[in-house]
DNA sequence: TACCCACCCATTGTATACGTTCCGTGTATG
DNA sequence: CATACACGGAACGTATACAATGGGTGGGTA
């Protein structure tokens, strides 16, 4: 009972949320985006169980479609499919978090040099607009939206390279980073400092690929450093340890 | 008629081939490996249609399981799911091929440095054994097996870095490379020259990460250069052009 | 009182059945 | 004789029904 009660409220949120505006009939892909966004925005927290029946009822589709969506999310490491236990939002391990940020530094930095060479004026304007929206969301206290926009910004930045394969990979890494922030992030300051993205755009616009790459490296390292990856916060919640004082 | 008649023989290959040895009962995941291997080994050529009913009958499972497998393969870019046309083995475009090899050079080279630092003696032995098997297959004319082993070698090499995320990514890139070789490769010489892998192992074993990275870059560039990426070989087979001489 | 076993229910895994859409072919007409 | 329309069939998309398994709870016993 204690576990199953962790989620149902969020599914109600889905109904009343206008973002998933009653797309009952067409758009199976829209269901995927809805769930993915909910996870990225931390409306569905790591560890939350995703029962097939519940999702099927919420979105007005059958379990068949739900399973397809969950499988796709599982392949992107956003949800974890335990053989007979069902699906739950992935709770990234410390090693996983480390791997994801190592991958991001490797790929995103390298792509900056290509992006600086290929970027167009229209794309620069688009990036500035995205940055503006992100800061706007951050300013008005919409942390959830800011997190999603930040991931979208990094993903769009990677897509400037023109390499679809690497861009998609970065997109997945950014999504997983949102999960990592949800688990290991300090609620005090979010991952991306707003002014960083603006500076990044400047460097790209000036064609300073090398500097953009270096800046991106520092940017990502600073995000990673801001995480509180305590080794001891792993494994069992240690009921004994937690309630030791109470029992003492 | 011209398009649909291009494939049906391949589905018969599946039936008579003993490699998919009657894994009827357990192992839904085994079906995935069977199909993936068939694609990587070029037993299923790019463009080959994969009818759900046929696969279901061959593997003794229902279409439900087949669809799950096909979806997974589609996500790894090994098969293409056309909305109402069904599944077919992906025929990589020129741009896709270029992207994949750019990604491989970026990631695999970078991982060599990490691998050279972390590799153990046991892993070196394992790599040498894999290299031996690959050369053995190449020597005995089993090109299909050699292609698969070569991809497995690169994938295993990447996994030495300890970064699961990047290793999995490289694994997918290697699988897609097999497809690219099937389309753009000259049947004369396969992608990986056998002695290259041995040299790569030597450098890793000696802890020469930098040299290993450089060598890997040359290795991959040489594979890419061996491809015959003719821009004109794209698009429609141009029945008019092909039969112009006959009509003339 | 604490631990273990057995039963029941909830949830997922799999298969089958139905609806839908698109391709191919055949015929009719300009 | 060519083209266009229409019909039939085949394959995919979706939903529903059944089967199997694991966990949770309750009772019994040491």
mmCIF file of C-alpha atoms in Angstrom, chain A residues 122-209:
data_model
loop_
_atom_site.group_PDB
_atom_site.id
_atom_site.type_symbol
_atom_site.label_atom_id
_atom_site.label_comp_id
_atom_site.label_asym_id
_atom_site.label_seq_id
_atom_site.Cartn_x
_atom_site.Cartn_y
_atom_site.Cartn_z
ATOM 1 C CA UNK A 122 18.396 31.689 -38.338
ATOM 2 C CA UNK A 123 19.588 28.952 -36.019
ATOM 3 C CA UNK A 124 21.361 31.485 -33.839
ATOM 4 C CA UNK A 125 18.110 33.386 -33.504
ATOM 5 C CA UNK A 126 16.321 30.150 -32.650
ATOM 6 C CA UNK A 127 18.872 29.356 -29.959
ATOM 7 C CA UNK A 128 18.585 32.814 -28.447
ATOM 8 C CA UNK A 129 14.828 32.433 -28.339
ATOM 9 C CA UNK A 130 15.170 29.080 -26.589
ATOM 10 C CA UNK A 131 17.595 30.594 -24.124
ATOM 11 C CA UNK A 132 15.178 33.452 -23.488
ATOM 12 C CA UNK A 133 12.312 31.051 -22.813
ATOM 13 C CA UNK A 134 14.490 29.046 -20.480
ATOM 14 C CA UNK A 135 15.511 32.077 -18.442
ATOM 15 C CA UNK A 136 11.913 33.260 -18.460
ATOM 16 C CA UNK A 137 10.773 29.930 -17.037
ATOM 17 C CA UNK A 138 13.544 30.022 -14.477
ATOM 18 C CA UNK A 139 12.675 33.565 -13.497
ATOM 19 C CA UNK A 140 9.011 32.800 -12.989
ATOM 20 C CA UNK A 141 9.821 29.832 -10.824
ATOM 21 C CA UNK A 142 8.772 27.158 -13.278
ATOM 22 C CA UNK A 143 11.632 24.837 -12.520
ATOM 23 C CA UNK A 144 10.023 21.905 -14.297
ATOM 24 C CA UNK A 145 9.683 23.776 -17.524
ATOM 25 C CA UNK A 146 13.193 25.157 -17.151
ATOM 26 C CA UNK A 147 14.630 21.673 -16.817
ATOM 27 C CA UNK A 148 12.902 20.508 -19.963
ATOM 28 C CA UNK A 149 13.926 23.599 -21.894
ATOM 29 C CA UNK A 150 17.508 23.220 -20.790
ATOM 30 C CA UNK A 151 17.611 19.657 -22.075
ATOM 31 C CA UNK A 152 15.967 20.778 -25.303
ATOM 32 C CA UNK A 153 18.585 23.509 -25.688
ATOM 33 C CA UNK A 154 21.506 21.133 -25.392
ATOM 34 C CA UNK A 155 19.788 18.722 -27.754
ATOM 35 C CA UNK A 156 19.147 21.414 -30.348
ATOM 36 C CA UNK A 157 22.702 22.599 -30.025
ATOM 37 C CA UNK A 158 23.952 19.129 -30.837
ATOM 38 C CA UNK A 159 21.660 18.891 -33.837
ATOM 39 C CA UNK A 160 23.437 21.876 -35.382
ATOM 40 C CA UNK A 161 26.287 19.557 -36.254
ATOM 41 C CA UNK A 162 24.124 17.966 -38.917
ATOM 42 C CA UNK A 163 24.946 14.504 -37.632
ATOM 43 C CA UNK A 164 21.566 12.967 -36.911
ATOM 44 C CA UNK A 165 22.987 9.922 -35.204
ATOM 45 C CA UNK A 166 25.040 11.883 -32.713
ATOM 46 C CA UNK A 167 22.294 14.446 -32.224
ATOM 47 C CA UNK A 168 19.792 11.759 -31.287
ATOM 48 C CA UNK A 169 22.329 10.256 -28.915
ATOM 49 C CA UNK A 170 22.857 13.591 -27.213
ATOM 50 C CA UNK A 171 19.111 13.999 -26.972
ATOM 51 C CA UNK A 172 18.853 10.755 -25.058
ATOM 52 C CA UNK A 173 21.743 11.713 -22.833
ATOM 53 C CA UNK A 174 20.044 15.000 -22.003
ATOM 54 C CA UNK A 175 16.839 13.217 -21.086
ATOM 55 C CA UNK A 176 18.732 10.890 -18.812
ATOM 56 C CA UNK A 177 20.518 13.863 -17.325
ATOM 57 C CA UNK A 178 17.168 15.197 -16.209
ATOM 58 C CA UNK A 179 16.624 11.987 -14.330
ATOM 59 C CA UNK A 180 20.056 12.249 -12.790
ATOM 60 C CA UNK A 181 19.338 15.777 -11.658
ATOM 61 C CA UNK A 182 16.122 14.544 -10.082
ATOM 62 C CA UNK A 183 18.008 12.028 -7.986
ATOM 63 C CA UNK A 184 21.347 13.638 -7.247
ATOM 64 C CA UNK A 185 20.661 17.308 -7.889
ATOM 65 C CA UNK A 186 20.553 19.820 -5.099
ATOM 66 C CA UNK A 187 17.244 21.567 -5.197
ATOM 67 C CA UNK A 188 19.088 24.794 -4.462
ATOM 68 C CA UNK A 189 20.419 25.566 -7.896
ATOM 69 C CA UNK A 190 19.459 23.749 -11.029
ATOM 70 C CA UNK A 191 21.977 22.239 -13.350
ATOM 71 C CA UNK A 192 22.454 24.858 -15.986
ATOM 72 C CA UNK A 193 23.257 28.377 -14.963
ATOM 73 C CA UNK A 194 21.267 30.563 -17.267
ATOM 74 C CA UNK A 195 24.080 32.841 -18.356
ATOM 75 C CA UNK A 196 26.155 29.867 -19.475
ATOM 76 C CA UNK A 197 23.873 29.113 -22.387
ATOM 77 C CA UNK A 198 23.977 32.685 -23.590
ATOM 78 C CA UNK A 199 27.753 32.690 -23.565
ATOM 79 C CA UNK A 200 27.696 29.404 -25.454
ATOM 80 C CA UNK A 201 25.548 30.897 -28.156
ATOM 81 C CA UNK A 202 27.904 33.859 -28.452
ATOM 82 C CA UNK A 203 30.891 31.629 -29.017
ATOM 83 C CA UNK A 204 29.062 29.535 -31.589
ATOM 84 C CA UNK A 205 27.838 32.612 -33.397
ATOM 85 C CA UNK A 206 31.396 33.971 -33.556
ATOM 86 C CA UNK A 207 32.639 30.734 -35.051
ATOM 87 C CA UNK A 208 34.852 30.101 -32.049
ATOM 88 C CA UNK A 209 34.456 26.353 -32.115
#
